[in-house]
Coordinates of C-alpha atoms in Angstrom, one line a residue:
X1 CA 44.2 122.8 31.1
X2 CA 47.3 121.1 29.8
X3 CA 50.8 122.5 30.1
X4 CA 53.3 122.5 27.2
X5 CA 54.5 119.1 28.5
X6 CA 51.1 117.6 28.0
X7 CA 50.4 117.3 31.8
X8 CA 47.5 119.0 33.6
X9 CA 48.3 121.5 36.3
X10 CA 47.0 119.0 38.9
X11 CA 49.3 116.3 37.5
X12 CA 52.3 118.7 37.4
X13 CA 51.7 119.8 41.0
X14 CA 51.5 116.1 42.2
X15 CA 54.7 115.4 40.3
X16 CA 56.5 118.4 41.8
X17 CA 55.4 117.3 45.3
X18 CA 56.7 113.8 44.7
X19 CA 60.1 115.0 43.5
X20 CA 60.4 117.2 46.6
X21 CA 59.6 114.2 48.8
X22 CA 62.1 112.0 47.1
X23 CA 65.0 114.5 47.2
X24 CA 67.4 114.1 50.2
X25 CA 66.5 116.3 53.0
X26 CA 69.2 118.6 54.5
X27 CA 71.0 116.8 57.3
X28 CA 72.6 118.3 60.4
X29 CA 76.3 117.7 61.0
X30 CA 75.9 118.0 64.7
X31 CA 73.6 117.1 67.6
X32 CA 69.9 117.9 66.9
X33 CA 68.7 121.3 68.0
X34 CA 67.0 121.2 71.5
X35 CA 63.3 121.8 71.8
X36 CA 63.5 123.6 75.2
X37 CA 65.7 126.3 76.8
X38 CA 67.9 123.6 78.4
X39 CA 67.9 120.0 79.6
X40 CA 70.4 119.5 82.3
X41 CA 71.4 115.9 82.1
X42 CA 70.5 113.3 84.8
X43 CA 73.7 111.4 84.3
X44 CA 72.6 108.8 86.8
X45 CA 70.1 107.6 84.3
X46 CA 70.7 105.7 81.1
X47 CA 71.2 107.9 78.0
X48 CA 68.3 107.9 75.5
X49 CA 68.6 108.8 71.9
X50 CA 70.8 111.9 71.5
X51 CA 71.0 112.7 75.1
X52 CA 70.3 112.0 78.8
X53 CA 67.0 112.5 80.4
X54 CA 66.4 115.9 81.9
X55 CA 66.7 116.6 85.6
X56 CA 63.6 117.8 87.2
X57 CA 63.4 121.7 87.2
X58 CA 63.1 121.7 91.0
X59 CA 66.6 120.1 91.2
X60 CA 68.4 122.5 88.8
X61 CA 70.7 125.1 90.3
X62 CA 73.1 127.7 89.0
X63 CA 76.0 125.3 89.4
X64 CA 74.5 123.1 86.6
X65 CA 75.5 125.8 84.1
X66 CA 79.1 126.4 85.2
X67 CA 82.2 124.0 85.1
X68 CA 85.7 124.5 86.4
X69 CA 87.2 121.2 85.2
X70 CA 89.2 122.8 82.5
X71 CA 91.0 125.1 84.9
X72 CA 93.3 122.4 86.2
X73 CA 96.3 121.0 84.4
X74 CA 96.1 117.3 83.5
X75 CA 98.6 114.6 84.6
X76 CA 101.0 114.0 81.7
X77 CA 103.0 111.2 83.3
X78 CA 101.7 108.5 81.0
X79 CA 102.6 106.6 77.8
X80 CA 102.1 109.6 75.5
X81 CA 103.1 112.4 77.9
X82 CA 99.9 114.2 77.2
X83 CA 96.4 114.1 78.6
X84 CA 92.9 115.2 77.7
X85 CA 90.6 116.7 80.2
X86 CA 87.1 116.3 78.8
X87 CA 84.4 119.0 79.2
X88 CA 81.6 116.9 77.7
X89 CA 78.1 116.1 79.0
X90 CA 79.4 113.4 81.3
X91 CA 81.5 115.9 83.2
X92 CA 79.3 119.0 82.6
X93 CA 75.6 117.9 82.6
X94 CA 74.5 121.4 81.6
X95 CA 75.7 120.7 78.0
X96 CA 73.0 118.1 77.5
X97 CA 71.3 118.5 74.1
X98 CA 73.1 121.8 73.3
X99 CA 75.5 120.3 70.7
X100 CA 78.7 121.7 72.2
X101 CA 81.6 120.7 74.4
X102 CA 85.3 121.4 75.0
X103 CA 88.5 119.7 76.0
X104 CA 91.7 120.8 77.6
X105 CA 94.8 119.1 76.3
X106 CA 98.1 119.3 78.2
X107 CA 101.4 118.2 76.8
X108 CA 104.7 117.6 78.4
X109 CA 107.8 118.2 76.2
X110 CA 107.5 115.8 73.3
X111 CA 104.0 114.9 74.4
X112 CA 101.6 113.4 71.8
X113 CA 97.8 113.4 71.6
X114 CA 97.9 110.2 69.5
X115 CA 96.1 109.7 66.2
X116 CA 92.4 109.5 66.9
X117 CA 89.0 110.5 65.4
X118 CA 85.7 111.9 66.7
X119 CA 82.8 110.0 65.1
X120 CA 80.1 112.5 66.2
X121 CA 81.7 116.0 65.8
X122 CA 84.0 118.3 63.9
X123 CA 86.7 119.9 66.1
X124 CA 88.3 123.3 66.3
X125 CA 91.1 124.2 68.6
X126 CA 93.4 127.0 69.7
X127 CA 96.9 126.7 71.1
X128 CA 97.2 128.5 74.4
X129 CA 100.9 127.8 75.2
X130 CA 103.8 126.2 73.4
X131 CA 104.2 124.9 69.9
X132 CA 102.2 122.1 68.4
X133 CA 102.4 120.1 65.2
X134 CA 98.7 119.6 64.2
X135 CA 97.8 117.2 61.4
X136 CA 94.9 115.2 60.0
X137 CA 94.4 112.7 57.1
X138 CA 91.5 112.7 54.7
X139 CA 89.7 109.6 53.5
X140 CA 91.8 109.9 50.3
X141 CA 94.9 109.5 52.5
X142 CA 96.0 113.2 52.0
X143 CA 97.9 114.5 55.0
X144 CA 97.5 118.2 56.0
X145 CA 99.6 119.7 58.8
X146 CA 101.1 122.8 60.3
X147 CA 103.1 123.9 63.3
X148 CA 101.0 126.3 65.4
X149 CA 102.0 128.7 68.2
X150 CA 100.0 130.4 71.0
X151 CA 96.9 132.1 69.7
X152 CA 96.7 130.1 66.4
X153 CA 93.7 127.9 65.6
X154 CA 93.0 124.7 63.7
X155 CA 90.0 122.7 62.5
X156 CA 89.5 119.0 61.9
X157 CA 86.5 117.8 59.9
X158 CA 84.2 115.3 61.5
X159 CA 85.5 111.7 61.7
X160 CA 88.9 112.3 60.2
X161 CA 92.1 110.9 61.9
X162 CA 94.2 113.6 63.5
X163 CA 96.8 114.3 66.2
X164 CA 98.8 117.0 68.0
X165 CA 102.5 116.7 68.9
X166 CA 104.4 119.1 71.1
X167 CA 107.4 120.2 69.1
X168 CA 108.4 123.0 71.4
X169 CA 111.0 123.0 74.2
X170 CA 108.6 123.3 77.1
X171 CA 105.1 122.4 78.0
X172 CA 102.2 123.0 75.7
X173 CA 98.5 123.6 76.2
X174 CA 95.5 123.7 73.8
X175 CA 91.7 124.0 74.2
X176 CA 89.5 122.2 71.7
X177 CA 85.8 122.6 70.9
X178 CA 83.2 120.3 69.4
X179 CA 79.7 120.6 67.8
X180 CA 78.5 117.7 70.0
X181 CA 77.9 117.4 73.7
X182 CA 79.5 113.9 73.5
X183 CA 81.8 113.7 70.4
X184 CA 83.4 110.4 71.3
X185 CA 87.0 109.5 70.6
X186 CA 88.5 106.5 68.8
X187 CA 92.2 106.3 69.5
X188 CA 93.7 104.1 66.8
X189 CA 96.5 102.6 68.8
X190 CA 94.2 101.5 71.6
X191 CA 91.5 100.4 69.2
X192 CA 93.9 98.1 67.4
X193 CA 96.3 96.9 70.2
X194 CA 94.4 97.2 73.4
X195 CA 90.8 96.1 72.6
X196 CA 88.9 93.6 74.7
X197 CA 88.9 90.9 73.5
X198 CA 92.0 91.3 71.3
X199 CA 91.8 91.6 67.6
X200 CA 93.3 88.3 66.2
X201 CA 97.0 88.4 65.4
X202 CA 96.2 87.1 61.9
X203 CA 94.3 90.3 61.1
X204 CA 96.9 92.7 62.4
X205 CA 99.9 90.8 60.9
X206 CA 98.2 90.9 57.5
X207 CA 97.1 94.5 57.8
X208 CA 100.5 95.8 58.7
X209 CA 102.5 93.2 56.8
X210 CA 104.6 92.2 59.8
X211 CA 105.3 89.1 61.9
X212 CA 103.6 88.0 65.1
X213 CA 106.5 89.1 67.3
X214 CA 106.0 92.7 66.1
X215 CA 102.4 92.7 67.0
X216 CA 103.1 91.1 70.4
X217 CA 105.8 93.7 71.1
X218 CA 103.4 96.6 70.4
X219 CA 100.7 95.0 72.5
X220 CA 103.1 94.7 75.4
X221 CA 103.5 98.5 75.4
X222 CA 99.8 98.8 76.4
X223 CA 100.0 96.1 79.1
X224 CA 98.7 93.2 77.1

């Protein structure tokens, strides 16, 4: 039997199946879903695709599912007067394959979590103490920002450059969460001026439209 289009039902069914196969499949914006209850990471082994190998069940204890690393304030006596304490799979092996992690970010007065991006995760955060200017920039160079106080939240879409600056009078504290057990972080200033080996001066002077002495002066701030 022919349809109104002149195709048989068999031909139409084959065509429909072909179209379905060629259409883009839905993609996940986070780590793949696990296929077991848990997979506590064996961080002494090399990571495989999307995670570390699992510890043997005979070696797993209750401690593998609890982590107190975010309870301690970080040392802010550094270049940016802020520090990130990571609660990712490297510090908390129980997160392996679960697609979640958290950070603690401590700020001294005037402290900055410098412009950076997370290539493998979106980020949400909540200010616990103090007052933070939180901002991010889109791929169209549109800048969004707001000053947040304790109890207020923010979100940064995956891969976008963002920062947090303490604009209050005292210390500040924020907790951030990610939809990846290892979101990664690319800090722009370190990427550009503290890489090993160094990016050629000719690239940086042309990119920023400045002279060599400006680039060398910036590099010196990072010990290079």
